PDB file as gemmi writes it, atoms N, CA and C in Angstrom:
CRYST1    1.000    1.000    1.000  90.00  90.00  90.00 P 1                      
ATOM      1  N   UNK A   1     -35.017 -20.969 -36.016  1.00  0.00           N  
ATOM      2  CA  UNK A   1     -34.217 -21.601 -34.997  1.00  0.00           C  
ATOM      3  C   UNK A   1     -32.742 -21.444 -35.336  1.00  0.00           C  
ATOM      4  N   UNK A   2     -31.885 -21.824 -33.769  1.00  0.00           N  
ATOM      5  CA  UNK A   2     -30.653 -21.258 -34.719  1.00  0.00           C  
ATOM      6  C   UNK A   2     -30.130 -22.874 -35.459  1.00  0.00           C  
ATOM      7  N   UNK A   3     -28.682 -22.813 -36.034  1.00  0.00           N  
ATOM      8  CA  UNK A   3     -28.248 -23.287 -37.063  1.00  0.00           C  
ATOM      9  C   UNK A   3     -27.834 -25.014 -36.068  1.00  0.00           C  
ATOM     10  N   UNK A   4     -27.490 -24.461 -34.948  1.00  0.00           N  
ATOM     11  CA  UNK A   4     -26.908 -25.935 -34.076  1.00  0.00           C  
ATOM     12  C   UNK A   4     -25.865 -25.696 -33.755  1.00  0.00           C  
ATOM     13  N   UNK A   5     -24.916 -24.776 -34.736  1.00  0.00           N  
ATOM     14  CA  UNK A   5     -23.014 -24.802 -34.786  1.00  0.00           C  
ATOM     15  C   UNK A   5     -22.820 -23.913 -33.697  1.00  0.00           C  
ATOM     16  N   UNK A   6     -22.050 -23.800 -32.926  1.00  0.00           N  
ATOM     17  CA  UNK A   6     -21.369 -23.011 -31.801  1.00  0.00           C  
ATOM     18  C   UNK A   6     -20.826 -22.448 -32.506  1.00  0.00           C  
ATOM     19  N   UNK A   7     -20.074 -21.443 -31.934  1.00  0.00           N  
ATOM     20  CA  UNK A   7     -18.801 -20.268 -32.481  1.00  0.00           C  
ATOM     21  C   UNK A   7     -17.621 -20.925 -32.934  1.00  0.00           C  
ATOM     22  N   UNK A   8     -17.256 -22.516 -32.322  1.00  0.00           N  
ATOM     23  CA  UNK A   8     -16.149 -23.100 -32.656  1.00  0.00           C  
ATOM     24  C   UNK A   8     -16.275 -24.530 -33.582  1.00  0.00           C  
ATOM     25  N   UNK A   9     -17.804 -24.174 -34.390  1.00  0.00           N  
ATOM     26  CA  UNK A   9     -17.887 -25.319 -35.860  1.00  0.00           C  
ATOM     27  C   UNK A   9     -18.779 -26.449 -34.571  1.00  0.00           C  
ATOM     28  N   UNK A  10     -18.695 -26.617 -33.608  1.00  0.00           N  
ATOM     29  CA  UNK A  10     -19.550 -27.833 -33.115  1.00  0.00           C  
ATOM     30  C   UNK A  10     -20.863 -27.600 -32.582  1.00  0.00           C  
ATOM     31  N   UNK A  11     -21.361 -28.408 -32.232  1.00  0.00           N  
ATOM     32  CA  UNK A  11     -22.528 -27.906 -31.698  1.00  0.00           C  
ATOM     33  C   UNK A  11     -22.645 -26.817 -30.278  1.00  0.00           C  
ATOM     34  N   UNK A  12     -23.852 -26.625 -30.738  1.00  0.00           N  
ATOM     35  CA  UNK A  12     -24.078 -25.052 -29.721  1.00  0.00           C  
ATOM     36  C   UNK A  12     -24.175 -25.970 -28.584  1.00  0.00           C  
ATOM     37  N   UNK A  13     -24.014 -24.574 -27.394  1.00  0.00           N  
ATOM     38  CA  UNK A  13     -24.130 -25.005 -26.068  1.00  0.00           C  
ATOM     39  C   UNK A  13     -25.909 -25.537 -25.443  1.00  0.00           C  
ATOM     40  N   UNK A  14     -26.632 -24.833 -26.729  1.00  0.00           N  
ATOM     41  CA  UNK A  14     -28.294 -25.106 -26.502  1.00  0.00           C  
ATOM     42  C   UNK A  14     -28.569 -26.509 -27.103  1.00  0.00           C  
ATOM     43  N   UNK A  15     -28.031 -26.907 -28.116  1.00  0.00           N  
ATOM     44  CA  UNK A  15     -28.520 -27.923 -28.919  1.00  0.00           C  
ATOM     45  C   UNK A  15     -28.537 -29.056 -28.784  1.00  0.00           C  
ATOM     46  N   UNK A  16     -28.402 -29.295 -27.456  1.00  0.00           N  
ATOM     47  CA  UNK A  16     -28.762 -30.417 -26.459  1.00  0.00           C  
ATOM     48  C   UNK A  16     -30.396 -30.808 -26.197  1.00  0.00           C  
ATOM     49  N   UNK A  17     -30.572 -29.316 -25.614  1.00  0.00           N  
ATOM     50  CA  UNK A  17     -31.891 -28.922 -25.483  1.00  0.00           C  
ATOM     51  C   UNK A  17     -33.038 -28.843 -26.392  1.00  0.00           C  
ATOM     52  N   UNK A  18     -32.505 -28.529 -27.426  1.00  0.00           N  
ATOM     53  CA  UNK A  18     -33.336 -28.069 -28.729  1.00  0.00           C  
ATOM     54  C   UNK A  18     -33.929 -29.371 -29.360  1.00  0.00           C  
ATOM     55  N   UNK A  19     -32.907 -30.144 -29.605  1.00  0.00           N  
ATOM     56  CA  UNK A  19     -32.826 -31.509 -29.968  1.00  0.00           C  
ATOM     57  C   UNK A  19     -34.336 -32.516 -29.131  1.00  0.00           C  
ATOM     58  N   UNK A  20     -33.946 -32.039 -27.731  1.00  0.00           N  
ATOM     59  CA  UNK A  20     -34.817 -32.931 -26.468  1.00  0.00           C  
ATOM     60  C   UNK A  20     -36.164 -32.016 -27.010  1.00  0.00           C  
ATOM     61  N   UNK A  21     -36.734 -30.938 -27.201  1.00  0.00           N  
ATOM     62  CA  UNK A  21     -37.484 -30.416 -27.253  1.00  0.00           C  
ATOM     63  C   UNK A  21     -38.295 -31.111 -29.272  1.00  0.00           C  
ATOM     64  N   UNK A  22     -37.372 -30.760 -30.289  1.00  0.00           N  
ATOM     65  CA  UNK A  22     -37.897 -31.791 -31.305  1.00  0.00           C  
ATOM     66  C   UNK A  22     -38.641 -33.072 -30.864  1.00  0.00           C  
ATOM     67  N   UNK A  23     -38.119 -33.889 -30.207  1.00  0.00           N  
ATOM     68  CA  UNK A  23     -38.180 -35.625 -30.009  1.00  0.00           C  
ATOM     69  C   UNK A  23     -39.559 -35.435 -28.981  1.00  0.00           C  
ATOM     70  N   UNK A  24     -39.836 -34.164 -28.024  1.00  0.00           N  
ATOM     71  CA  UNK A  24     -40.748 -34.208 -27.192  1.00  0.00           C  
ATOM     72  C   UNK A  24     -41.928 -34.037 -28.756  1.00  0.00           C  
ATOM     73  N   UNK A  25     -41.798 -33.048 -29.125  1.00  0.00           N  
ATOM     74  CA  UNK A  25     -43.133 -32.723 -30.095  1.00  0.00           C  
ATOM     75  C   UNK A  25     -43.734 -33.834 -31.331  1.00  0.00           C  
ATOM     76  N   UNK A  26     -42.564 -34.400 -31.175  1.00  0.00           N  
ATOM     77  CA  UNK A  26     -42.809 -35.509 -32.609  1.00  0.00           C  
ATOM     78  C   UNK A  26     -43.895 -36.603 -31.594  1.00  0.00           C  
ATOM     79  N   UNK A  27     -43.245 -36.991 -30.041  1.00  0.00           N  
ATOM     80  CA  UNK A  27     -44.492 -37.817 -28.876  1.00  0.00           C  
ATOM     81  C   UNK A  27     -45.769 -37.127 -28.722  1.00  0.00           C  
ATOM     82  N   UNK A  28     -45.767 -35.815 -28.474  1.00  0.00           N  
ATOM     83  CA  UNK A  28     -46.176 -35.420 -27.761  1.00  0.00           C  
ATOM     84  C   UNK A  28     -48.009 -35.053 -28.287  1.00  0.00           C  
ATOM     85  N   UNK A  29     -48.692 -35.246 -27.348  1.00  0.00           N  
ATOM     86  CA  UNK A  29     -50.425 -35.236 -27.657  1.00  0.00           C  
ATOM     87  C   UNK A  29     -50.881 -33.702 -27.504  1.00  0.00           C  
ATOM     88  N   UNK A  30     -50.407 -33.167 -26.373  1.00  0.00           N  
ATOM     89  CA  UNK A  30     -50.570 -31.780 -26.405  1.00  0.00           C  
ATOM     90  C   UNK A  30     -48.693 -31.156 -25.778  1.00  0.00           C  
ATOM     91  N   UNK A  31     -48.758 -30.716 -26.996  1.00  0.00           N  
ATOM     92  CA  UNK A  31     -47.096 -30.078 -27.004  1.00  0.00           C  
ATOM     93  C   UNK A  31     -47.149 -29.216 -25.662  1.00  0.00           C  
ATOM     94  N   UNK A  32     -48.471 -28.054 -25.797  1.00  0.00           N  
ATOM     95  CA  UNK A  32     -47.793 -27.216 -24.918  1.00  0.00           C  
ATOM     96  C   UNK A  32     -47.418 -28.015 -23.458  1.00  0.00           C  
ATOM     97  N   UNK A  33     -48.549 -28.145 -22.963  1.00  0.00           N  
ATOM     98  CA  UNK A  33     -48.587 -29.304 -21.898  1.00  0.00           C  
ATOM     99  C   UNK A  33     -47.450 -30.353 -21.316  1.00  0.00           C  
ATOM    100  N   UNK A  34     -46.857 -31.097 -22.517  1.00  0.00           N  
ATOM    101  CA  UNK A  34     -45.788 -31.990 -22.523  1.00  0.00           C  
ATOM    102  C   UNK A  34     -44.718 -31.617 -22.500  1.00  0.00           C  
ATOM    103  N   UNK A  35     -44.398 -30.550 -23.496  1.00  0.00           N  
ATOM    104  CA  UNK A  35     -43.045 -29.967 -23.999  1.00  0.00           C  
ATOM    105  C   UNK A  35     -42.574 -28.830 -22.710  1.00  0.00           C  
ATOM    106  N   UNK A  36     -43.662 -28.313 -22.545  1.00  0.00           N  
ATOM    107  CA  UNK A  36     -43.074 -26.672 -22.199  1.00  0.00           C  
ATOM    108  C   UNK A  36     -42.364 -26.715 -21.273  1.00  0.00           C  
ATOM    109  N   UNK A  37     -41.722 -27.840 -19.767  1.00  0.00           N  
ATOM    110  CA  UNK A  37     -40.662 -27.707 -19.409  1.00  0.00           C  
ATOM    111  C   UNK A  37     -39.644 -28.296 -19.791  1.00  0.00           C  
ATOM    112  N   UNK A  38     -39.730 -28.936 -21.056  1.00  0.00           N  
ATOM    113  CA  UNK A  38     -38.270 -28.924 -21.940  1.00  0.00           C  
ATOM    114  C   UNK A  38     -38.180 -27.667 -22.230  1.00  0.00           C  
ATOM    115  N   UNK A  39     -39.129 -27.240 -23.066  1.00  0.00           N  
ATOM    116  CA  UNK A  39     -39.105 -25.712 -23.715  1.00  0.00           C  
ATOM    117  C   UNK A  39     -38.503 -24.825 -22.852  1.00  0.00           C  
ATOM    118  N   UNK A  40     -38.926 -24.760 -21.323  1.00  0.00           N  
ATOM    119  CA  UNK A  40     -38.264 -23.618 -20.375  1.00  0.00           C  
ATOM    120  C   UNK A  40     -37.023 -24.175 -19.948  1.00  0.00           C  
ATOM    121  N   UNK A  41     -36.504 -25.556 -20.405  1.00  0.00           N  
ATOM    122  CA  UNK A  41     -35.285 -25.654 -20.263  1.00  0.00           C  
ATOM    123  C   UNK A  41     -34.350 -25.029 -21.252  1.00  0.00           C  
ATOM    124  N   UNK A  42     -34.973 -25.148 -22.608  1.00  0.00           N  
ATOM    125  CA  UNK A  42     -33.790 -24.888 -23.521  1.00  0.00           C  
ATOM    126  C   UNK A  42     -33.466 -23.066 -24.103  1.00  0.00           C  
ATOM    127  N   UNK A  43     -35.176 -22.266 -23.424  1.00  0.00           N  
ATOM    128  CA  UNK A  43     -34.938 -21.104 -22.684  1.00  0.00           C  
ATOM    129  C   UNK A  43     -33.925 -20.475 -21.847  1.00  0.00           C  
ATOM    130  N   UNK A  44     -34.133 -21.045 -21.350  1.00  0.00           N  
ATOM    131  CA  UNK A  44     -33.225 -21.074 -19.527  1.00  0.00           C  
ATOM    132  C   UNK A  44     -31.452 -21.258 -20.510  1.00  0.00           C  
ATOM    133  N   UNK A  45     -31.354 -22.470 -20.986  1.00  0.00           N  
ATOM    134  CA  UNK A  45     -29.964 -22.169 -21.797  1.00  0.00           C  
ATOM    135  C   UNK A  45     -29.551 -21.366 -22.010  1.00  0.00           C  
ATOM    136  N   UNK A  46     -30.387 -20.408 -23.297  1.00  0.00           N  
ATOM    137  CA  UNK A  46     -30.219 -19.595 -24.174  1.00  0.00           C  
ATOM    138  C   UNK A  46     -29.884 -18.376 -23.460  1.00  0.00           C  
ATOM    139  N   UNK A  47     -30.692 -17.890 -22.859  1.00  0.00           N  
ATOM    140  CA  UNK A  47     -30.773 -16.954 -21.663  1.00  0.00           C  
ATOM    141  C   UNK A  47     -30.125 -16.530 -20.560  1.00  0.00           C  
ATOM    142  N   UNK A  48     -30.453 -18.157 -19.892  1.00  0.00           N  
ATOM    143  CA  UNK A  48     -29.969 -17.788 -18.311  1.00  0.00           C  
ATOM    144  C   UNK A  48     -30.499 -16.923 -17.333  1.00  0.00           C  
ATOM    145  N   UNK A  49     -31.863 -16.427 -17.676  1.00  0.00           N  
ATOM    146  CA  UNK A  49     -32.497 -15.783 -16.492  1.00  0.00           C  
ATOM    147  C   UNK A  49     -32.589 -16.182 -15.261  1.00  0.00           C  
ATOM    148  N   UNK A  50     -32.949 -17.551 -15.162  1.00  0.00           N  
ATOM    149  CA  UNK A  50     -32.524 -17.930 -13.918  1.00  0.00           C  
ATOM    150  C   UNK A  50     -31.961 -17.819 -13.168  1.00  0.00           C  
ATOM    151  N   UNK A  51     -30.857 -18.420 -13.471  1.00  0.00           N  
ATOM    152  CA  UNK A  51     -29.531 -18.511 -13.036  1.00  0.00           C  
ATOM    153  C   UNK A  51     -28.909 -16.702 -12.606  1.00  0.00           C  
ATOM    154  N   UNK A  52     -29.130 -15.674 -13.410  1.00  0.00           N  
ATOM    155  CA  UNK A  52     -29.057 -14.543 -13.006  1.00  0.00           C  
ATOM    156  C   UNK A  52     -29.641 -14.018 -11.883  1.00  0.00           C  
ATOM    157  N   UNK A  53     -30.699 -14.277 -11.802  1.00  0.00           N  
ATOM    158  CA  UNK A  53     -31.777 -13.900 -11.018  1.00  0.00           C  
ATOM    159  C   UNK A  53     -31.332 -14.767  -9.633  1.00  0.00           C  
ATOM    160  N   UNK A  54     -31.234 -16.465  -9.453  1.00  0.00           N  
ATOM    161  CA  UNK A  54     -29.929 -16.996  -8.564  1.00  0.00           C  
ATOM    162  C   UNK A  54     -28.836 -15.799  -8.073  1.00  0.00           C  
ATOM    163  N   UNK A  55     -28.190 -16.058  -8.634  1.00  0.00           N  
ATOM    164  CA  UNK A  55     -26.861 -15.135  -8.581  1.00  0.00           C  
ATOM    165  C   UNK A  55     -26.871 -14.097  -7.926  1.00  0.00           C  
ATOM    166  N   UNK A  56     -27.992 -13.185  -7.908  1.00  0.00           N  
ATOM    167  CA  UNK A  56     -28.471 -11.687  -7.549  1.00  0.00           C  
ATOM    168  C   UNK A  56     -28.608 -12.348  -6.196  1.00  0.00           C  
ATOM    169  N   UNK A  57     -29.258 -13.393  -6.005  1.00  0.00           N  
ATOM    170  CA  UNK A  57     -30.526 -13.022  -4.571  1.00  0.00           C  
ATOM    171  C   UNK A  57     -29.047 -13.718  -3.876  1.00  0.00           C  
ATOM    172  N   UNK A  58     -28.345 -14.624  -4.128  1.00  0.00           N  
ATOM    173  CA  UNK A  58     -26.721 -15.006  -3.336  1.00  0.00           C  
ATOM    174  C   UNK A  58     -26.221 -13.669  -3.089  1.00  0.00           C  
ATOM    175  N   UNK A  59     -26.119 -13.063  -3.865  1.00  0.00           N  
ATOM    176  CA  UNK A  59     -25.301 -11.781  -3.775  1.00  0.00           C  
ATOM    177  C   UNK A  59     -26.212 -10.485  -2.997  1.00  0.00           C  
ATOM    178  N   UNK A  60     -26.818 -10.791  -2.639  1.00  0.00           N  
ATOM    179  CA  UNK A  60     -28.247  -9.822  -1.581  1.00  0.00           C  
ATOM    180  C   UNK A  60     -27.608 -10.128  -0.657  1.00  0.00           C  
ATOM    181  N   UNK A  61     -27.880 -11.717  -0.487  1.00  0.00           N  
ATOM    182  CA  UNK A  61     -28.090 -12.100   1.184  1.00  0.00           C  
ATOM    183  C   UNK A  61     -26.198 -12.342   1.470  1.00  0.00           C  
ATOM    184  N   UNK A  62     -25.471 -12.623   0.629  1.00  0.00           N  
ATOM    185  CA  UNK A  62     -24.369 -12.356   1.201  1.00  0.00           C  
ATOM    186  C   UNK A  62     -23.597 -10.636   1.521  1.00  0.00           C  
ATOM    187  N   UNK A  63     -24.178  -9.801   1.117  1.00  0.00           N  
ATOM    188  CA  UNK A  63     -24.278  -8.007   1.449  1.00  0.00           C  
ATOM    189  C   UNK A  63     -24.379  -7.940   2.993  1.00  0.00           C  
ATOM    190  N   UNK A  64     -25.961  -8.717   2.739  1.00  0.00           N  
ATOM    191  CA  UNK A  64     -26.674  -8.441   4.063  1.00  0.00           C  
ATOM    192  C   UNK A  64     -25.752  -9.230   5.798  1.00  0.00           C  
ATOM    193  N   UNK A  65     -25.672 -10.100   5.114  1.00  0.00           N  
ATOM    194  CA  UNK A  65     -24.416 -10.968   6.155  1.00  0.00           C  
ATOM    195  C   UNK A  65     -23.287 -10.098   6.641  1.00  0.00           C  
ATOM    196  N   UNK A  66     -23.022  -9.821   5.721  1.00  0.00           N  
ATOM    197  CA  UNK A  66     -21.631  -8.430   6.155  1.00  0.00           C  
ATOM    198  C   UNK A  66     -22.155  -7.591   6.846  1.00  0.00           C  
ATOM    199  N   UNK A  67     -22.759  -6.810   6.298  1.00  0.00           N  
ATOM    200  CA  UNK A  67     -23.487  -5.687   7.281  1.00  0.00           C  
ATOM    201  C   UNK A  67     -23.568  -6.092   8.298  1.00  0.00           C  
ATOM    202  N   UNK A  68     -24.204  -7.141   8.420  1.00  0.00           N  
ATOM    203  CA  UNK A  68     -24.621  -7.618  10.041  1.00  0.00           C  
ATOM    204  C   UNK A  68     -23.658  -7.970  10.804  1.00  0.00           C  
ATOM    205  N   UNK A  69     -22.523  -8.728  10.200  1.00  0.00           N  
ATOM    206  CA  UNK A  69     -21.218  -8.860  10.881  1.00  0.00           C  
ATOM    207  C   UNK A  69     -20.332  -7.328  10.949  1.00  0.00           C  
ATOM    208  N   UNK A  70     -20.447  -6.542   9.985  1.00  0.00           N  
ATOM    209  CA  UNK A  70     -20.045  -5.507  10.782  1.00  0.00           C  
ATOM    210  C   UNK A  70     -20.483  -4.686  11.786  1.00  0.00           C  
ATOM    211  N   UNK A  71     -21.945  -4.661  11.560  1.00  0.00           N  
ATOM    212  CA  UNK A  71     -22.907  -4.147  12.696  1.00  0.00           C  
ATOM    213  C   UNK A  71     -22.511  -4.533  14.135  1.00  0.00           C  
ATOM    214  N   UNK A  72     -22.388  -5.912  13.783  1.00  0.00           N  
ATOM    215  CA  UNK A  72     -21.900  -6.559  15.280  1.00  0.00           C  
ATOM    216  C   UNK A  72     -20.658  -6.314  16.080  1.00  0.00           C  
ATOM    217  N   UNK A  73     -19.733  -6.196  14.887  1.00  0.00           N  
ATOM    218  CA  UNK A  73     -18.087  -5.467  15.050  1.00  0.00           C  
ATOM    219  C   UNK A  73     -18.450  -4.480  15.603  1.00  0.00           C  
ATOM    220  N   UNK A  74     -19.047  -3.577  15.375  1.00  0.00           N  
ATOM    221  CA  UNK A  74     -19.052  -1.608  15.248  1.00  0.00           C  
ATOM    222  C   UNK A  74     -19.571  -1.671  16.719  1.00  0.00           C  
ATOM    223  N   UNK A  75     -20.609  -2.241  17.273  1.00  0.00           N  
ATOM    224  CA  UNK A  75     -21.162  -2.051  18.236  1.00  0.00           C  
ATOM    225  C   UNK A  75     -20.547  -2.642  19.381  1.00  0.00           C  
ATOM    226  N   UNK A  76     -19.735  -3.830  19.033  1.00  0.00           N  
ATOM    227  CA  UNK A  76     -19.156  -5.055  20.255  1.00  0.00           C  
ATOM    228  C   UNK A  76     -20.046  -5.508  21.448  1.00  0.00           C  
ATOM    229  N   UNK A  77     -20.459  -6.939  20.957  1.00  0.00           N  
ATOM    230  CA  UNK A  77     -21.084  -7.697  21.516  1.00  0.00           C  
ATOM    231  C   UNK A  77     -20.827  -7.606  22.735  1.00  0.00           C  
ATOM    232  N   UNK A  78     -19.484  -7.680  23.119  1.00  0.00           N  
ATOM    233  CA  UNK A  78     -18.734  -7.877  24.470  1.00  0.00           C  
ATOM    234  C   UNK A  78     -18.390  -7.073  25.036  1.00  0.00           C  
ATOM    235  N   UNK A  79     -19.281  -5.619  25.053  1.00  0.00           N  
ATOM    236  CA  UNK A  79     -18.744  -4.723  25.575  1.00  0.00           C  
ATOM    237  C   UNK A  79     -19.248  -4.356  26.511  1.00  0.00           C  
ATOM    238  N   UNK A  80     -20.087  -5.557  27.055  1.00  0.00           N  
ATOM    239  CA  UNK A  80     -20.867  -4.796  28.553  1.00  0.00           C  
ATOM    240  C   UNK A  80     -22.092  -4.157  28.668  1.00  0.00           C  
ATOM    241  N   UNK A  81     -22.230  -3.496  27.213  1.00  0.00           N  
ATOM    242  CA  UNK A  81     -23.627  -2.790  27.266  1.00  0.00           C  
ATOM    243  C   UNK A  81     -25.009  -4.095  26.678  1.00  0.00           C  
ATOM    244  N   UNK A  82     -25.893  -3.700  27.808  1.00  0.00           N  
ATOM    245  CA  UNK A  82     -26.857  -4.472  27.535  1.00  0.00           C  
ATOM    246  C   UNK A  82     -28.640  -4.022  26.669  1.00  0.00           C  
TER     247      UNK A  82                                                      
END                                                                             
């Protein structure tokens, strides 16, 4: 596991998580069961797949928005043709 210390001597940006994930296993009757969405939280920290994977599909559907607003420009709604 890592050490806890961030790059700037304090605690890491995970070790919030890590911490919540200890205190679950020391309760916990069946860890995997109990723990594992702490566990995919303090994943998700480390990582950020999520949040990437977020980010992407915003950045799809805002592409796709344009297009369509230019589509709509290029062609002109108001131009009579039906």
């Amino acid at each position: 596991m890592a050490s806890g210390f961030g790059l700037r001597g304090g605690p890491g940006r995970c070790f919030e998580h890590y911490q919540d994930i200890a205190r679950c296993m020391e309760k916990a009757e069946d860890i995997k069961i109990e723990c594992g969405p702490v566990y995919g939280d303090y994943i998700e920290c480390l990582h950020g797949a999520k949040e990437r994977e977020r980010l992407m599909i915003i950045k799809y559907v805002a592409n796709l928005k344009k297009k369509e607003a230019e589509n709509v420009g290029a062609h002109g709604q108001n131009s009579g043709h039906h």
